Tab-separated table of C-alpha atoms in Angstrom:
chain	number	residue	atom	x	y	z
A	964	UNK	CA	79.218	238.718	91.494
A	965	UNK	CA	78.345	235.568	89.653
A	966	UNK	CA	80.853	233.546	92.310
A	967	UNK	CA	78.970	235.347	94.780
A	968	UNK	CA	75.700	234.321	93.464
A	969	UNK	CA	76.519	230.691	92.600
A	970	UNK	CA	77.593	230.168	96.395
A	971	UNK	CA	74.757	231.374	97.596
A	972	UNK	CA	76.090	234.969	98.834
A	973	UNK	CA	72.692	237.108	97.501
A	974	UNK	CA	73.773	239.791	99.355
A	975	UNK	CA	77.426	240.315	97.897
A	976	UNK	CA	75.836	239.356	94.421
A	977	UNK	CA	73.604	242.028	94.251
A	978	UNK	CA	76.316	244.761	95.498
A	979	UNK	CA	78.703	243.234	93.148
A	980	UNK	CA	76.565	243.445	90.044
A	981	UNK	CA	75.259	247.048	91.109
A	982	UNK	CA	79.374	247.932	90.624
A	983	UNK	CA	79.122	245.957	87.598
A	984	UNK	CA	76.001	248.012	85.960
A	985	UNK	CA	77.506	251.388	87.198
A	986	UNK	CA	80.577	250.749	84.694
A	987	UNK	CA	78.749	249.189	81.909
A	988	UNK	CA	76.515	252.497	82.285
A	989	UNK	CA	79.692	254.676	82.351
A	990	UNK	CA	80.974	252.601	78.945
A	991	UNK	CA	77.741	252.839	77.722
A	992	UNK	CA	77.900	248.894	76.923
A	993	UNK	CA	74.130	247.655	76.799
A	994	UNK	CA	75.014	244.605	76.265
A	995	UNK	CA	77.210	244.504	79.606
A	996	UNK	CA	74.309	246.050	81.374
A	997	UNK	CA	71.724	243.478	80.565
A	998	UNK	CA	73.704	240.543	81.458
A	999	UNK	CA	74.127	241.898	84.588
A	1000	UNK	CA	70.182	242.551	84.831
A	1001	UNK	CA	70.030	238.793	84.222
A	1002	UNK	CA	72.174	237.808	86.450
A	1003	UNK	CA	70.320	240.104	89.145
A	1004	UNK	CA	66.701	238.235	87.781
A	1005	UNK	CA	68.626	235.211	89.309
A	1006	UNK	CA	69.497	236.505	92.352
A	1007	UNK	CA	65.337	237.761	92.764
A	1008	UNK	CA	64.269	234.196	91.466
A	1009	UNK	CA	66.817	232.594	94.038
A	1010	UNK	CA	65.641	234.913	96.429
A	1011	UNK	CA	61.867	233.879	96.346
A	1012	UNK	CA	60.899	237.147	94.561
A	1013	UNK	CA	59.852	235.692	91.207
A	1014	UNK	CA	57.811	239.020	89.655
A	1015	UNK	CA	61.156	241.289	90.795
A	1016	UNK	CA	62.978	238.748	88.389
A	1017	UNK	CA	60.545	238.379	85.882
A	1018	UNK	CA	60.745	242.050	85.796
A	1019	UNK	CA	64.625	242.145	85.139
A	1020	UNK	CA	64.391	239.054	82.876
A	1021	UNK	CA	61.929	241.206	80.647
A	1022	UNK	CA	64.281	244.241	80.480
A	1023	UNK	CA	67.388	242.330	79.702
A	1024	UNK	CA	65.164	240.324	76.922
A	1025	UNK	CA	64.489	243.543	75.194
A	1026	UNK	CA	68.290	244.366	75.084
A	1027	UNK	CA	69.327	241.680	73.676
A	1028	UNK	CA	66.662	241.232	71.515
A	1029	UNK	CA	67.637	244.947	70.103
A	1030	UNK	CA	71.116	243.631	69.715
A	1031	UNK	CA	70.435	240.553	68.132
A	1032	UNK	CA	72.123	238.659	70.784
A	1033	UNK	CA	70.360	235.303	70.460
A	1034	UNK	CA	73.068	233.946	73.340
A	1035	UNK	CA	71.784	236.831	75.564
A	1036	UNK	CA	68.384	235.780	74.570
A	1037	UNK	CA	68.804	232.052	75.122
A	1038	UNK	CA	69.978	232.460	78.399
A	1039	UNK	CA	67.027	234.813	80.073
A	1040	UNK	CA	64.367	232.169	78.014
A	1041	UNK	CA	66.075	229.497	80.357
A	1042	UNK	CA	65.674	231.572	83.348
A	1043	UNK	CA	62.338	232.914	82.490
A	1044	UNK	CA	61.017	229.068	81.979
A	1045	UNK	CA	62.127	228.249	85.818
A	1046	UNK	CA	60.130	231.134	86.848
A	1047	UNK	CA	56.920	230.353	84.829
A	1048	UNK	CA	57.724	226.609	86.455
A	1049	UNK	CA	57.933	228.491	89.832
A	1050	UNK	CA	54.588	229.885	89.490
A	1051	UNK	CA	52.896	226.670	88.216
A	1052	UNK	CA	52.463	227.366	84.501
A	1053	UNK	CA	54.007	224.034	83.477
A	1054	UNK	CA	52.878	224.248	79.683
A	1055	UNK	CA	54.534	227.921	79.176
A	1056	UNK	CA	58.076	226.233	81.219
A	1057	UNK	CA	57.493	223.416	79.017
A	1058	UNK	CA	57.613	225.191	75.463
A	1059	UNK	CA	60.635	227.818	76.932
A	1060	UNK	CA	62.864	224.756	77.866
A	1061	UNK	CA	61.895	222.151	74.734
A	1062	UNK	CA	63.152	226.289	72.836
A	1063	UNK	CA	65.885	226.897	74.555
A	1064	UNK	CA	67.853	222.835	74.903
A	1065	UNK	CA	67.643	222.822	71.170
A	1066	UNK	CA	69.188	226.626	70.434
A	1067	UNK	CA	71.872	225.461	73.230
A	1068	UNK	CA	72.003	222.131	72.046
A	1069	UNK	CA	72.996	223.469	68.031
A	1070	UNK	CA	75.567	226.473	69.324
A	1071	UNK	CA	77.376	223.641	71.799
A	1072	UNK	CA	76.219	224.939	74.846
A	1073	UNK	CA	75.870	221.973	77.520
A	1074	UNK	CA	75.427	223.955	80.444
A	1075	UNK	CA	72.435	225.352	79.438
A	1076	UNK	CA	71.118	222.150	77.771
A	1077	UNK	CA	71.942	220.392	81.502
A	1078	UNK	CA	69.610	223.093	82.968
A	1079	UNK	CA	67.105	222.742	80.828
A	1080	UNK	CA	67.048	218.745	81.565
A	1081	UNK	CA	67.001	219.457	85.077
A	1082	UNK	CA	63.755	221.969	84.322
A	1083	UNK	CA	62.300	219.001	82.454
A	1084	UNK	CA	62.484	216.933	85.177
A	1085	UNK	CA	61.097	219.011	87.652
A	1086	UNK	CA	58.162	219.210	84.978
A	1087	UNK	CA	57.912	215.258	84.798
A	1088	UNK	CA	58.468	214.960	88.523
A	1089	UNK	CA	55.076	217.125	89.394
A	1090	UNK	CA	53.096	215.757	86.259
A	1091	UNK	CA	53.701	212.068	87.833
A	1092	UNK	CA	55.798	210.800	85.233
A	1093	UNK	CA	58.431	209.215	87.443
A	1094	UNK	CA	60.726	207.141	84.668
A	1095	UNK	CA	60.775	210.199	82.315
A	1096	UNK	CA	61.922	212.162	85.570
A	1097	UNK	CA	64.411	210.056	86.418
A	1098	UNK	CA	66.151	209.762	82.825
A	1099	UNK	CA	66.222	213.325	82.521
A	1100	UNK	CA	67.868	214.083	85.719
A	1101	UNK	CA	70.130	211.573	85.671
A	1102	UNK	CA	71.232	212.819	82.100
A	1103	UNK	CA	71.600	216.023	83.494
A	1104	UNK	CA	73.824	215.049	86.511
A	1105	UNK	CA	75.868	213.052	84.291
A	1106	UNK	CA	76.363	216.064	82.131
A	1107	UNK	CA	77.246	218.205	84.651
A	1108	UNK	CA	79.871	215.708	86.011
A	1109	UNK	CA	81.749	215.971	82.886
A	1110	UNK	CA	82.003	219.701	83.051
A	1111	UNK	CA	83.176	219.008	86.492
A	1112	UNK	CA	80.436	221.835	87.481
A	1113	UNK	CA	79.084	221.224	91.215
A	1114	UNK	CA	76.502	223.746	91.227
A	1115	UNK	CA	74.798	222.185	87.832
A	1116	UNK	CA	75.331	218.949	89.532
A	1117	UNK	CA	73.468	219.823	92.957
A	1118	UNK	CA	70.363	221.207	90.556
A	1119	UNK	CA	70.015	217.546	88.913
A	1120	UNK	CA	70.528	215.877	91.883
A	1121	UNK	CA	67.324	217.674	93.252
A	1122	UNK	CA	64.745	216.066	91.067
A	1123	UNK	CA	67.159	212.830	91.015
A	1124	UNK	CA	66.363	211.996	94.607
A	1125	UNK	CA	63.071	212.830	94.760
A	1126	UNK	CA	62.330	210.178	91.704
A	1127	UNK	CA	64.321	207.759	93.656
A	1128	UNK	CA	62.084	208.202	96.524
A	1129	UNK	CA	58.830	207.949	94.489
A	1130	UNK	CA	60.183	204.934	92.907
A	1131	UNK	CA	60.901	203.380	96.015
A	1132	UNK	CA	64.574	202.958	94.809
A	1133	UNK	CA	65.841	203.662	98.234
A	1134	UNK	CA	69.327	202.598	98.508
A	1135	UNK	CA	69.667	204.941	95.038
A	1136	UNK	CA	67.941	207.770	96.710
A	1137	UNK	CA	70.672	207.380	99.957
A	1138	UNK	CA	73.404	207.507	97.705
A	1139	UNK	CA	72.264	210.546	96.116
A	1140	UNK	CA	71.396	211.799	99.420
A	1141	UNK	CA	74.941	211.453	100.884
A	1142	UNK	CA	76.350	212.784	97.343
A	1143	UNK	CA	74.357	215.856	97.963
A	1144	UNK	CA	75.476	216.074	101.270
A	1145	UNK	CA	79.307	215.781	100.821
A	1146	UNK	CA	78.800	218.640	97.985
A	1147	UNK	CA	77.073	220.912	100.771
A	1148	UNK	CA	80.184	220.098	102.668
A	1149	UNK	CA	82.882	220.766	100.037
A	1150	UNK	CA	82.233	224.450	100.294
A	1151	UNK	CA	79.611	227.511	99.815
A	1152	UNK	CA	77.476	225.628	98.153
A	1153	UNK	CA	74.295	227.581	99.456
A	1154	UNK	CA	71.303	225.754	101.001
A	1155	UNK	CA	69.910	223.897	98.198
A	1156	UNK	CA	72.168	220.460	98.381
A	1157	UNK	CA	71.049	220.203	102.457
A	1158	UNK	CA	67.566	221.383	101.287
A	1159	UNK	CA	67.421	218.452	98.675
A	1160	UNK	CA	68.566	216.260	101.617
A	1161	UNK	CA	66.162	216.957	103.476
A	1162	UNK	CA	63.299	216.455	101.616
A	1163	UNK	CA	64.548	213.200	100.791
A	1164	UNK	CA	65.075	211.576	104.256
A	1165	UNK	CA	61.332	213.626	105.179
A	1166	UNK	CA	59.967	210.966	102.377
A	1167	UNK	CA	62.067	208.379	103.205
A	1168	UNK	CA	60.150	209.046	107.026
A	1169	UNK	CA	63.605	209.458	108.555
A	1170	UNK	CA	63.069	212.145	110.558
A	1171	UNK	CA	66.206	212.688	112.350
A	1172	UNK	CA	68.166	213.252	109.282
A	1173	UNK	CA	65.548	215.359	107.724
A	1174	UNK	CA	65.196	217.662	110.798
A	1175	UNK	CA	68.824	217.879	111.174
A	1176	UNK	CA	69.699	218.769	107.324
A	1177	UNK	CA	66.170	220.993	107.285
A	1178	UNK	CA	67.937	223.152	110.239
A	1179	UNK	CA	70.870	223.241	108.621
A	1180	UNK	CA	69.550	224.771	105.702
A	1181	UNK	CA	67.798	227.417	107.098
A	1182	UNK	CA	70.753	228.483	108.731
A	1183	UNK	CA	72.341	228.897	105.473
A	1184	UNK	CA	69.166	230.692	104.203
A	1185	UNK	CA	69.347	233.090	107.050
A	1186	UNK	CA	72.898	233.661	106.184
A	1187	UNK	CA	72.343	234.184	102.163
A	1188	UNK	CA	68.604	235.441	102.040
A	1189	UNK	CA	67.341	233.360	99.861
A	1190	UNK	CA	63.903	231.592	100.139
A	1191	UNK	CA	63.402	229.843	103.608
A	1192	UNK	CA	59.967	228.294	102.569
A	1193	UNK	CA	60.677	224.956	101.301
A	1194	UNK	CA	63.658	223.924	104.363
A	1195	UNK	CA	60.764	225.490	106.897
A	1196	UNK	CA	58.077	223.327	105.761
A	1197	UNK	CA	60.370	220.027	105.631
A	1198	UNK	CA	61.402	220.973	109.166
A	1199	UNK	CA	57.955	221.114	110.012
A	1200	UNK	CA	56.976	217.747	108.197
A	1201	UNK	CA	60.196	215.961	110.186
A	1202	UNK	CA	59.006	217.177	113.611
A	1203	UNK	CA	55.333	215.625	113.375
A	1204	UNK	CA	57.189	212.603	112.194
A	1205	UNK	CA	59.124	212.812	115.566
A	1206	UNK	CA	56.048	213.068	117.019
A	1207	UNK	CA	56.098	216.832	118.020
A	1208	UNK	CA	53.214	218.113	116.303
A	1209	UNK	CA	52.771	221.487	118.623
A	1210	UNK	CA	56.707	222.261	117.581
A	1211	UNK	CA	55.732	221.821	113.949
A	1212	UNK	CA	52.750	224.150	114.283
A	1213	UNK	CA	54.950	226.939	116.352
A	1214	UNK	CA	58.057	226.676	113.902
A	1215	UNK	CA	55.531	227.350	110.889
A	1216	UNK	CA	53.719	229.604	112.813
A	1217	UNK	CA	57.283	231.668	113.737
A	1218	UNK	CA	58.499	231.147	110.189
A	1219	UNK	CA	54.986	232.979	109.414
């Protein structure tokens, strides 16, 4: 289920993890049953369905707050701070992911202290601090390239080409873009690497890349289920560039 998930199979997740919770249930293992409610808060978050996985984040919290499992914990605090960044409440993702990098950072756990980065620059990305956005997500990629972990490495790249952009670092951003896109290429990597793409080139005002890696992304949406909002609106935003402003307005309007 968590291969599933990570490759951007919702679907499968979600049937995998329902086989998962029906054992746990059978074992009676709580603690079995609310990692897999985390993991299913992901696949709701990933999924554009944030109160659905603030729902499950809350229930698996309570477990593992009942069975002192501060790992359990740490891990749905981490999740629960991308969701309050999700819904714009930057000070509450702020204070989750400054609490949970420091509990990952003393029990050796880089992974989550990578993700946490990344969440901080997203922060400092959308609060205009472009330097502090850039360090962050570049210390996050780098992290993630020496646990030789693509999917942690396509989540830093996100903010890390967007800074690149708004810094008008443009040969950076290009590299970063064609990283991205070779990592969309080396396998089920889910939309988000073309997605990232895309919004890069859109800024960059290349439109023929950005339409091309937008479309490409929603086809991988359609085929996962996840979110199509963001690859829809940077389709849109690539057509006017082209100069087809009545396409733009009947994709989103279609997409609506």
């Amino acid at each position: 289920g968590f291969i599933e998930m990570l490759t951007g199979s919702l679907a499968d997740a979600e049937w995998f993890f329902g086989e998962a919770d029906g054992l746990f249930s059978e074992l009676g293992d709580r603690r079995g049953m609310a990692y897999v409610e985390q993991h299913r808060a992901w696949i709701a978050f990933m999924s554009g369905d944030l109160s659905l996985a603030r729902e499950r984040l809350e229930r698996a919290v309570g477990t593992h707050t009942e069975l002192g499992d501060r790992n359990g914990v740490g891990w749905a605090y981490g999740m629960l701070a991308f969701i309050e960044f999700m819904e714009r409440r930057f000070d509450e993702a702020e204070a989750l992911a400054v609490t949970v990098h420091r509990e990952a950072e003393l029990r050796g756990d880089e992974w989550a202290a990578g993700m946490m980065d990344t969440l901080r620059a997203d922060l400092r990305l959308w609060q205009g601090k472009l330097e502090e956005a850039h360090d962050l997500a570049e210390k996050a990629r780098s992290r993630f390239k020496r646990l030789n972990d693509r999917f942690g490495q396509i989540q830093a790249m996100a903010p890390l080409v967007r800074t690149q952009v708004a810094l008008g670092r443009f040969a950076a951003s290009q590299r970063s873009s064609e990283e991205l896109i070779a990592l969309a290429d080396t396998g089920r990597q889910g939309p988000f690497p073309l997605m990232a793409a895309a919004g890069a080139a859109m800024h960059r005002g290349n439109a023929a890349v950005a339409l091309s890696m937008a479309e490409r992304a929603i086809a991988e949406v359609d085929r996962n289920g996840s979110n199509p909002m963001e690859p829809s609106v940077v389709r849109a935003m690539a057509l006017v560039q082209s100069g087809r402003a009545e396409d733009a307005v009947a994709a989103l309007e279609a997409w609506e």
